[in-house]
């Protein structure tokens, strides 16, 4: 057993990125990125999102493919509608809770303040693109949420609101003129395409395909990242935390209470 | 009739000049018929249990290979399946009730079947000879009719005739409808058979009613039938109509696609409760169910087997159902060049009458939203893909340099 660990260490010395990983394992602290409530919100939201995408785009299935289901098609159609509306309702409720969380919980208010767009984000975009083009040596130091997160979060709020409003219009179609229903149907469909593609390209890349996160970042389950990762990805936030004992209480967890509720 | 008669036919064929394929085929059939007559005992098979073939037509017509290619190269099948025919809606009629001019063999004098022919069956409510003339008159007055004699419609060959939609089908099975068990129908039929002891008669009579107790075709079949003409762009354009593939942009179609029973097909709105299929009227006609005066009733279908949109109010019900198609595009100023100018003018003329300025505005708003979204989706996704690609490259670079 000991030999095996030793072998791992030896390999780690040979490859610098593996060395960083080992440092992370042996490092003292973890940093909280998502607390318990945020992880729960994300989990419910994500499950609803997939159900909605699946049951929604089922409407676009080609006729020939549906013929395969035969008599079961009708049942499929009824459950599709029920599932879609149930998941939609839950998503709206989670969205509503999130607004409450942002306004009335200390952690939520911190989230909101950290998420607000600032001038630094524009500079970060510029500097990060310069880094991508290999003009600058180092990427900018990001705070708790970088511009990528802020864009995505903004898109999430806008998208959820649009989908919720148009979805409710379609659900209560008799209260509206057919023109309003037509617009709602069009927007609901187009926004669905946009949201699905954005999640696939933007969000899945961040958590699955970034070279050091492949195949899946487990942040959404554990809520924490290692000190090394923290330094690397959110340098500015790391410095802020290290200089402020109050923030340390919130964001830093010792290795021993990794599984404690955070 | 016999070999002597066939010889006469042969002589006539020869006397009538060059022998073409058509005549040769008639000749072969005639000889075949003659040979069959000579086989003893053949007539014993010509009557089946199910069909009283008093005219002895099945002598020849029970052979599945009986047929020919006509002068237009079209395959004509003259085979009659006795069992199937006996079960069909016309199963009790004699062949010659509908097919006039069959007296000579080969059948050179035969006329096209006219559904208005009186078929010597007494219609029980009036005790007069039955015919479909009444229905045909309604049909001629409808949107599918040939138009008034003084003002006939152009291209009459495009208009569907009786046989385009009706194919002498077997009545729908009268069991297990609307969630009712087969037992209900079996018990009801048993009650009929208590007095009406001839089982076949009772079953036919019962099927006659039950056949009409629900839509005869599945929604997908109705769509297939109607779109066989209405999705033909050129055929529709000749009459100033637009193709109705726009129906497939509606939620109604999605239900049909999934195979939902009683899903809304063409007939649900164009022939709702209280209307007859043969009496489809243009939208401008105040008695048409899709005229705006009657829309609330059509959408809600109050009193029908299935109340479709029971909560439909005027503003919901008076809206557009099919997506905007060719007509709206033309009025909105879009150039559509794949029509002949005559057709284009016809469609435009109709469009100006059918589509109000309000609707054109709505069409343009929807088009605008669609276009904006397309641009927005394209731009957003391109930006995202580009950004993440750069991120990927830089991460790889970093790994390579060991930073």
XYZ file of C-alpha atoms in Angstrom:
665
model
C 0.000 0.000 0.000
C 2.757 2.381 0.993
C 4.720 1.390 -2.050
C 1.822 2.301 -4.243
C 1.553 5.771 -2.739
C 5.236 6.212 -3.173
C 4.955 5.199 -6.798
C 2.228 7.785 -7.300
C 4.454 10.450 -5.756
C 7.348 9.495 -7.973
C 5.159 9.856 -11.028
C 3.959 13.173 -9.696
C 7.461 14.525 -9.562
C 7.963 13.588 -13.176
C 4.847 15.430 -14.399
C 4.311 18.977 -13.145
C 0.481 18.989 -13.486
C 0.291 15.767 -11.504
C 2.486 17.391 -8.885
C -0.081 20.156 -8.565
C -2.784 17.539 -8.125
C -0.866 15.791 -5.388
C -0.242 19.092 -3.701
C -3.974 19.618 -3.756
C -4.610 16.238 -2.151
C -2.028 16.785 0.544
C -2.907 20.488 0.988
C -4.522 21.641 4.169
C -7.659 23.482 3.162
C -10.612 23.429 0.838
C -12.441 26.457 -0.395
C -16.222 26.613 -0.546
C -17.530 27.603 -3.958
C -21.136 26.452 -3.526
C -22.808 26.063 -0.163
C -25.379 23.421 0.650
C -28.386 25.493 -0.401
C -26.739 26.551 -3.667
C -25.856 22.969 -4.502
C -29.399 21.838 -3.772
C -30.807 24.640 -5.935
C -28.415 23.705 -8.731
C -29.263 20.019 -8.484
C -33.042 20.509 -8.647
C -32.696 23.108 -11.376
C -30.416 20.899 -13.466
C -32.709 17.864 -13.199
C -35.715 20.013 -14.197
C -33.718 21.502 -17.054
C -32.953 18.101 -18.538
C -36.523 16.893 -18.164
C -37.758 20.082 -19.828
C -35.293 19.852 -22.700
C -36.086 16.208 -23.267
C -39.866 16.469 -23.048
C -39.918 19.750 -24.952
C -37.847 18.726 -27.935
C -39.848 15.499 -28.121
C -42.429 17.615 -29.942
C -39.944 17.997 -32.790
C -39.444 14.260 -33.266
C -40.110 13.253 -36.864
C -43.337 11.519 -37.753
C -41.662 8.307 -38.905
C -39.796 7.899 -35.668
C -42.969 8.332 -33.638
C -44.768 5.711 -35.695
C -42.362 3.263 -34.054
C -44.209 3.776 -30.742
C -47.595 2.905 -32.261
C -50.321 2.732 -29.649
C -47.930 3.813 -26.913
C -47.528 7.189 -28.639
C -50.645 8.599 -27.015
C -49.488 7.569 -23.548
C -46.083 9.030 -24.293
C -47.719 12.277 -25.326
C -49.823 12.510 -22.143
C -46.864 11.789 -19.833
C -44.696 14.150 -21.816
C -47.093 16.993 -21.115
C -47.431 16.088 -17.432
C -43.675 15.789 -16.936
C -42.954 19.001 -18.810
C -45.411 21.000 -16.760
C -44.338 19.440 -13.466
C -40.663 20.129 -14.155
C -41.526 23.644 -15.340
C -43.441 24.369 -12.153
C -40.621 23.085 -9.976
C -38.118 25.151 -11.932
C -40.189 28.292 -11.449
C -40.450 27.552 -7.730
C -36.683 27.063 -7.472
C -36.225 30.329 -9.374
C -38.568 32.053 -6.929
C -36.691 30.590 -3.982
C -33.431 31.783 -5.504
C -34.718 35.370 -5.594
C -35.742 35.022 -1.931
C -32.301 33.568 -1.193
C -30.569 36.475 -2.919
C -32.498 39.073 -0.957
C -33.065 37.601 2.486
C -30.118 35.311 3.245
C -26.655 36.564 4.119
C -25.012 34.043 1.775
C -27.464 35.019 -0.955
C -26.733 38.726 -0.567
C -22.993 37.996 -0.787
C -23.698 35.968 -3.950
C -25.676 38.856 -5.429
C -22.998 41.437 -4.600
C -20.222 39.250 -6.007
C -22.277 38.562 -9.125
C -22.963 42.207 -10.014
C -21.104 43.254 -13.161
C -18.190 45.643 -12.584
C -15.746 47.589 -14.675
C -13.083 45.017 -13.799
C -15.045 42.425 -15.807
C -14.496 44.392 -19.019
C -10.784 44.637 -18.273
C -10.765 40.915 -17.476
C -12.363 40.081 -20.821
C -9.720 42.140 -22.597
C -6.832 40.684 -20.592
C -8.102 37.140 -20.808
C -8.480 37.372 -24.600
C -4.954 38.774 -24.826
C -3.811 35.796 -22.759
C -5.715 33.411 -25.044
C -3.967 34.940 -28.049
C -0.654 34.415 -26.289
C 0.067 38.137 -26.158
C -0.005 38.304 -22.370
C 1.942 35.818 -20.298
C -0.601 35.375 -17.510
C -4.400 35.441 -17.358
C -5.989 38.122 -15.142
C -6.657 37.292 -11.502
C -10.344 36.609 -11.068
C -12.523 37.430 -8.124
C -15.149 34.995 -6.818
C -17.124 35.131 -10.079
C -15.347 35.870 -13.329
C -16.942 37.367 -16.414
C -17.745 33.894 -17.783
C -19.833 33.148 -14.705
C -21.545 36.512 -14.795
C -22.510 36.175 -18.458
C -23.830 32.690 -17.845
C -25.717 33.681 -14.718
C -27.278 36.653 -16.516
C -28.293 34.398 -19.397
C -29.746 31.913 -16.927
C -31.901 34.586 -15.249
C -33.075 36.046 -18.550
C -33.662 32.644 -20.115
C -35.553 31.222 -17.147
C -37.754 34.312 -16.963
C -38.567 34.193 -20.681
C -39.240 30.459 -20.621
C -41.389 30.742 -17.483
C -43.482 33.622 -18.814
C -44.024 32.122 -22.287
C -44.592 28.686 -20.792
C -47.286 30.034 -18.467
C -48.922 31.852 -21.391
C -49.030 28.605 -23.354
C -50.416 26.802 -20.332
C -53.189 29.377 -19.868
C -53.794 29.880 -23.586
C -57.511 30.692 -23.307
C -56.803 33.889 -21.415
C -54.863 35.346 -24.314
C -55.419 36.248 -27.905
C -54.134 33.756 -30.414
C -51.474 36.263 -31.505
C -49.990 36.389 -27.996
C -50.074 32.593 -27.849
C -48.317 32.430 -31.236
C -45.575 34.780 -30.059
C -45.212 32.803 -26.830
C -44.922 29.526 -28.730
C -42.321 30.973 -31.094
C -40.237 32.549 -28.328
C -40.504 29.446 -26.118
C -39.159 27.294 -28.948
C -36.375 29.639 -30.025
C -35.258 30.345 -26.470
C -35.195 26.588 -25.834
C -32.792 26.119 -28.733
C -30.616 28.953 -27.458
C -30.602 27.688 -23.861
C -29.827 24.103 -24.815
C -26.980 25.094 -27.122
C -25.586 27.543 -24.579
C -25.604 24.911 -21.845
C -23.949 22.406 -24.155
C -21.240 24.718 -25.416
C -20.594 27.089 -22.518
C -21.485 25.247 -19.333
C -20.560 21.694 -20.326
C -17.186 22.906 -21.497
C -16.539 24.575 -18.159
C -17.350 21.483 -16.138
C -16.553 18.585 -18.460
C -14.159 19.408 -21.220
C -11.723 21.864 -19.749
C -8.532 19.821 -19.902
C -7.955 19.621 -16.164
C -11.633 18.929 -15.373
C -12.332 16.085 -17.747
C -14.461 13.986 -17.429
C -16.519 15.774 -14.759
C -15.753 18.387 -12.158
C -17.313 17.230 -8.891
C -17.722 20.743 -7.538
C -21.502 20.542 -8.009
C -21.636 17.632 -5.526
C -18.945 18.561 -3.027
C -19.154 22.330 -3.325
C -15.456 22.777 -2.588
C -12.206 23.126 -4.512
C -8.621 22.669 -3.416
C -6.305 25.469 -2.404
C -4.197 24.996 -5.514
C -7.219 25.262 -7.783
C -8.438 28.262 -5.833
C -5.103 30.076 -6.244
C -4.995 29.233 -9.893
C -8.513 30.093 -10.943
C -9.732 32.736 -8.513
C -6.486 34.386 -7.437
C -8.005 37.680 -6.378
C -10.707 36.020 -4.300
C -8.059 33.798 -2.690
C -6.044 36.841 -1.661
C -9.139 38.576 -0.314
C -10.013 35.527 1.783
C -6.502 35.115 3.110
C -6.420 38.743 4.223
C -9.791 38.659 5.957
C -10.486 36.285 8.889
C -14.245 36.842 8.506
C -14.171 35.596 4.927
C -11.991 32.673 5.987
C -14.755 31.538 8.334
C -17.143 31.452 5.410
C -15.031 30.064 2.620
C -12.259 27.949 4.116
C -12.818 24.379 5.306
C -10.158 22.202 6.856
C -9.543 18.880 5.215
C -11.136 17.030 8.137
C -14.561 18.665 7.688
C -14.707 18.231 3.943
C -18.008 16.423 4.200
C -19.469 18.766 6.779
C -22.428 20.831 5.656
C -21.159 24.063 4.281
C -73.070 -17.129 -74.577
C -70.494 -19.802 -75.325
C -67.853 -20.766 -77.831
C -70.022 -19.629 -80.721
C -70.307 -16.142 -79.252
C -66.581 -16.001 -78.718
C -65.971 -16.948 -82.313
C -68.082 -13.995 -83.351
C -65.967 -11.781 -81.160
C -62.835 -13.151 -82.711
C -64.143 -12.471 -86.185
C -65.142 -8.974 -85.162
C -61.704 -8.347 -83.753
C -60.107 -9.410 -86.988
C -62.544 -7.434 -89.104
C -61.920 -4.256 -87.101
C -58.446 -3.760 -88.492
C -55.028 -3.747 -86.866
C -55.061 -5.771 -83.668
C -53.714 -3.701 -80.768
C -52.638 -4.894 -77.369
C -55.912 -3.880 -75.768
C -57.949 -6.052 -78.068
C -55.605 -8.964 -77.693
C -56.095 -8.808 -73.966
C -59.867 -8.743 -74.294
C -59.588 -11.686 -76.621
C -57.504 -13.664 -74.167
C -59.933 -12.903 -71.376
C -62.834 -13.947 -73.520
C -61.234 -17.251 -74.406
C -60.431 -17.769 -70.754
C -64.066 -17.151 -69.855
C -65.190 -19.600 -72.504
C -62.834 -22.303 -71.271
C -64.028 -21.822 -67.727
C -67.614 -22.264 -68.813
C -66.716 -25.620 -70.262
C -65.287 -26.933 -67.025
C -68.070 -28.915 -65.398
C -69.057 -27.959 -61.922
C -67.475 -24.500 -62.012
C -70.750 -22.805 -61.231
C -70.864 -24.634 -57.922
C -68.021 -22.376 -56.718
C -69.394 -19.119 -57.986
C -71.636 -18.608 -54.995
C -69.987 -18.117 -51.676
C -71.585 -18.282 -48.284
C -71.257 -14.571 -47.872
C -72.296 -13.136 -51.185
C -75.484 -13.916 -53.075
C -73.997 -13.568 -56.551
C -77.241 -13.944 -58.456
C -75.725 -12.299 -61.532
C -72.898 -14.827 -61.661
C -70.220 -12.102 -61.955
C -67.850 -14.000 -59.717
C -67.566 -16.641 -62.370
C -64.752 -14.518 -63.778
C -64.199 -11.792 -61.217
C -63.165 -14.087 -58.407
C -59.812 -14.680 -60.106
C -57.126 -12.459 -58.583
C -55.192 -12.161 -61.831
C -58.110 -10.754 -63.782
C -57.056 -7.359 -65.091
C -55.389 -5.446 -67.869
C -53.399 -2.359 -68.673
C -55.679 0.244 -70.199
C -54.934 2.483 -73.149
C -53.201 4.975 -70.808
C -50.951 2.281 -69.417
C -52.801 2.231 -66.119
C -53.183 -1.100 -64.390
C -56.826 -2.035 -63.944
C -57.712 -4.834 -61.555
C -61.075 -6.495 -62.117
C -60.775 -8.923 -59.245
C -63.479 -8.892 -56.561
C -62.779 -10.577 -53.257
C -66.208 -12.038 -52.458
C -65.697 -12.203 -48.681
C -64.395 -8.664 -48.423
C -67.032 -7.277 -50.741
C -69.797 -8.957 -48.753
C -68.522 -7.271 -45.590
C -68.201 -3.862 -47.229
C -70.758 -1.065 -46.949
C -72.090 -1.974 -50.409
C -71.960 -5.709 -49.751
C -75.700 -6.231 -50.132
C -76.009 -4.595 -53.535
C -75.977 -6.365 -56.859
C -73.078 -5.505 -59.162
C -75.421 -4.256 -61.886
C -77.099 -1.844 -59.485
C -74.071 0.413 -59.784
C -72.203 -0.838 -62.876
C -74.373 0.006 -65.853
C -73.838 -1.568 -69.265
C -72.544 -4.959 -68.214
C -74.973 -6.914 -70.343
C -72.579 -7.743 -73.158
C -69.476 -9.847 -72.722
C -66.785 -8.656 -73.144
C -68.001 -5.539 -71.322
C -67.515 -3.041 -74.125
C -70.526 -0.892 -73.249
C -69.692 -0.365 -69.617
C -70.220 3.107 -68.149
C -68.423 4.801 -65.301
C -70.144 4.288 -61.970
C -72.384 7.215 -61.116
C -73.051 7.382 -57.386
C -76.321 9.202 -58.070
C -77.750 6.057 -59.711
C -80.874 4.725 -58.027
C -79.876 1.334 -56.756
C -83.292 -0.322 -56.316
C -83.016 -0.450 -52.557
C -85.945 1.120 -50.741
C -84.846 3.872 -48.403
C -86.913 2.983 -45.290
C -87.810 6.518 -44.126
C -89.401 7.563 -47.448
C -89.928 4.131 -48.960
C -88.454 5.432 -52.201
C -85.602 4.093 -54.262
C -82.303 4.965 -52.660
C -79.542 6.982 -54.275
C -76.722 9.251 -53.181
C -78.078 12.085 -55.362
C -79.040 14.092 -52.318
C -75.507 13.945 -50.913
C -74.020 14.688 -54.327
C -76.139 17.831 -54.627
C -74.817 19.059 -51.266
C -71.316 18.237 -52.379
C -71.726 20.151 -55.634
C -72.791 23.199 -53.615
C -69.750 22.906 -51.370
C -66.261 24.274 -51.872
C -65.306 21.043 -53.631
C -68.195 21.183 -56.145
C -67.785 21.909 -59.816
C -69.468 25.292 -59.502
C -72.670 26.609 -61.056
C -73.287 25.511 -64.685
C -73.081 29.104 -65.912
C -69.828 29.667 -64.049
C -67.907 26.388 -63.916
C -64.650 26.230 -62.005
C -61.429 25.978 -63.990
C -59.483 22.705 -63.996
C -62.465 20.469 -63.039
C -60.150 17.453 -63.226
C -58.496 18.669 -59.995
C -61.726 18.427 -58.023
C -62.169 15.273 -55.976
C -64.984 12.981 -57.047
C -66.894 10.512 -54.816
C -64.416 7.732 -55.396
C -61.411 9.921 -54.610
C -62.287 9.733 -50.922
C -64.671 6.766 -50.731
C -63.365 3.305 -51.406
C -66.238 0.995 -50.420
C -64.579 0.184 -47.168
C -65.425 -2.433 -44.613
C -67.342 -0.821 -41.723
C -65.214 -0.016 -38.701
C -65.067 -2.826 -36.200
C -67.828 -2.104 -33.719
C -65.980 -2.942 -30.579
C -63.811 -1.300 -27.999
C -64.529 2.310 -28.901
C -64.188 5.255 -26.510
C -63.022 2.983 -23.760
C -66.153 0.856 -23.986
C -65.490 -2.830 -23.861
C -66.176 -5.197 -26.687
C -68.721 -6.868 -24.430
C -71.078 -3.876 -24.695
C -71.272 -4.229 -28.440
C -71.579 -8.001 -28.312
C -74.473 -7.742 -25.853
C -76.228 -5.051 -27.862
C -75.893 -7.043 -31.054
C -77.215 -10.104 -29.229
C -80.343 -8.092 -28.349
C -80.895 -7.322 -32.068
C -80.456 -10.934 -32.958
C -83.199 -11.881 -30.523
C -85.816 -10.691 -33.027
C -83.814 -10.456 -36.246
C -82.867 -14.059 -36.570
C -80.811 -13.812 -39.742
C -77.402 -13.174 -38.208
C -75.717 -11.760 -41.269
C -78.535 -9.259 -41.784
C -78.499 -8.183 -38.143
C -74.737 -7.748 -38.193
C -74.861 -5.668 -41.371
C -77.606 -3.469 -40.002
C -75.796 -3.031 -36.711
C -72.508 -2.250 -38.454
C -74.371 0.309 -40.563
C -75.165 2.304 -37.431
C -72.021 1.755 -35.467
C -69.860 2.621 -38.460
C -71.295 6.122 -38.225
C -70.761 6.451 -34.522
C -67.215 7.629 -34.865
C -64.866 9.137 -37.360
C -64.146 6.542 -39.992
C -60.527 7.373 -40.546
C -57.778 7.900 -37.999
C -56.610 11.527 -37.803
C -53.379 10.688 -39.616
C -55.392 9.078 -42.424
C -57.584 12.158 -42.772
C -54.495 14.341 -43.026
C -53.040 12.031 -45.643
C -56.242 12.114 -47.686
C -56.720 15.895 -47.602
C -53.062 16.714 -48.140
C -52.919 14.393 -51.148
C -54.390 17.410 -52.979
C -53.968 20.325 -50.595
C -50.212 19.967 -50.277
C -49.780 19.993 -54.056
C -48.519 23.542 -54.546
C -49.168 23.721 -58.269
C -52.596 22.177 -58.108
C -53.620 24.556 -55.347
C -52.109 27.563 -57.091
C -54.219 26.924 -60.190
C -57.251 27.591 -58.007
C -55.720 30.538 -56.170
C -55.139 28.504 -53.015
C -52.041 28.055 -50.927
C -50.581 24.718 -49.992
C -51.485 23.746 -46.420
C -48.253 22.270 -45.179
C -48.515 25.146 -42.673
C -50.867 22.860 -40.744
C -47.797 20.907 -39.756
C -46.551 23.926 -37.788
C -49.490 23.677 -35.414
C -49.775 21.859 -32.130
C -52.766 20.024 -33.612
C -50.406 18.218 -35.950
C -48.039 17.297 -33.136
C -50.852 15.430 -31.387
C -51.635 13.566 -34.599
C -47.959 12.791 -35.067
C -47.902 11.111 -31.656
C -50.935 9.020 -32.666
C -53.315 10.550 -30.125
C -56.824 9.239 -30.771
C -59.345 12.000 -31.469
C -56.474 14.381 -32.136
C -57.657 17.386 -34.155
C -57.406 16.701 -37.883
C -58.815 18.673 -40.833
C -62.373 17.523 -40.163
C -62.358 18.501 -36.490
C -62.418 22.186 -37.415
C -63.728 22.192 -40.981
C -66.519 19.674 -40.314
C -67.238 19.938 -36.590
C -70.378 18.946 -34.728
C -73.502 19.691 -36.753
C -71.750 19.830 -40.143
C -71.427 17.252 -42.900
C -68.214 16.329 -44.668
C -69.829 16.898 -48.049
C -70.820 20.415 -47.158
C -67.455 22.085 -46.540
C -67.822 25.812 -47.231
C -65.268 28.558 -47.786
C -64.322 30.614 -44.739
C -66.150 33.656 -46.071
C -69.480 31.798 -46.001
C -71.323 32.728 -42.763
C -72.415 29.141 -42.207
C -68.850 27.842 -42.439
C -67.613 26.577 -39.064
C -64.353 28.463 -39.539
C -66.119 31.726 -40.256
C -65.286 34.052 -37.378
C -68.957 34.114 -36.341
C -68.875 30.398 -35.550
C -65.349 30.027 -34.248
C -66.063 29.858 -30.521
C -68.416 26.932 -31.040
C -65.942 25.269 -33.417
C -62.975 25.573 -31.039
C -64.924 24.606 -27.923
C -67.006 21.927 -29.691
C -69.620 22.240 -26.933
C -71.990 19.292 -26.977
C -69.588 17.179 -28.987
C -68.038 13.899 -27.926
C -64.920 15.803 -27.000
C -64.961 19.434 -25.880
C -61.663 20.491 -27.444
C -61.045 23.980 -26.048
C -63.911 24.390 -23.581
C -62.479 27.667 -22.293
C -62.142 29.277 -25.730
C -63.096 32.943 -25.740
C -63.563 35.235 -28.711
C -60.008 36.600 -28.770
C -58.531 33.126 -28.600
C -60.953 31.576 -31.076
C -60.753 34.255 -33.763
C -57.001 33.914 -34.179
C -55.079 32.210 -36.908
C -54.860 28.409 -36.632
C -52.658 27.332 -39.542
C -49.316 29.070 -39.583
C -49.026 31.919 -42.084
C -48.187 30.571 -45.523
C -47.785 31.672 -49.107
C -50.649 34.164 -49.086
C -49.362 36.111 -46.098
C -45.841 36.061 -47.526
C -47.086 37.465 -50.810
C -49.078 40.218 -49.135
C -46.097 41.062 -46.969
C -44.280 41.827 -50.198
C -42.120 38.760 -50.465
C -41.400 37.656 -54.016
C -42.377 34.059 -54.630
C -41.252 33.142 -58.076
C -42.041 29.487 -58.442
C -45.634 30.117 -59.581
C -46.826 31.070 -63.009
C -47.933 34.690 -63.133
C -51.561 33.662 -63.597
C -51.498 31.526 -60.467
C -49.675 34.230 -58.569
C -52.334 36.757 -59.464
C -55.075 34.332 -58.469
C -53.479 33.701 -55.093
C -52.899 37.414 -54.529
C -56.488 38.241 -55.397
C -57.735 35.679 -52.907
C -55.181 36.706 -50.297
C -56.336 40.318 -50.376
C -59.827 39.091 -49.710
C -58.876 36.560 -47.024
C -56.121 38.206 -45.022
C -56.626 41.517 -43.271
C -53.932 44.141 -42.717
C -53.916 43.256 -39.026
C -52.949 39.721 -39.900
C -50.148 40.894 -42.160
C -48.840 42.973 -39.272
C -48.958 39.923 -36.985
C -47.206 37.831 -39.604
C -44.455 40.434 -39.889
C -44.032 40.645 -36.121
C -43.648 36.875 -35.903
C -41.200 36.859 -38.810
C -39.211 39.639 -37.155
C -38.997 37.790 -33.831
C -37.930 34.626 -35.625
C -35.239 36.455 -37.586
C -33.919 38.264 -34.503
C -33.695 34.998 -32.613
C -31.898 33.309 -35.486
C -29.305 36.074 -35.585
C -29.032 36.146 -31.796
C -28.659 32.366 -31.500
C -26.107 32.296 -34.308
C -24.043 35.131 -32.860
C -24.194 33.878 -29.265
C -23.292 30.320 -30.091
C -20.475 31.369 -32.408
C -19.051 33.646 -29.720
C -19.309 30.908 -27.105
C -17.750 28.253 -29.298
C -14.922 30.602 -30.277
C -14.250 31.652 -26.682
C -14.190 28.096 -25.369
C -11.999 26.963 -28.230
C -9.479 29.677 -27.339
C -9.686 28.614 -23.707
C -9.013 25.023 -24.684
C -6.004 25.992 -26.790
C -4.514 28.120 -24.053
C -5.043 25.385 -21.464
C -3.263 22.907 -23.723
C -0.452 25.403 -24.244
C -0.116 25.825 -20.528
C 0.067 22.067 -19.996
C 2.744 21.801 -22.669
C 4.917 24.470 -21.138
C 4.388 22.955 -17.725
C 3.127 26.126 -16.137
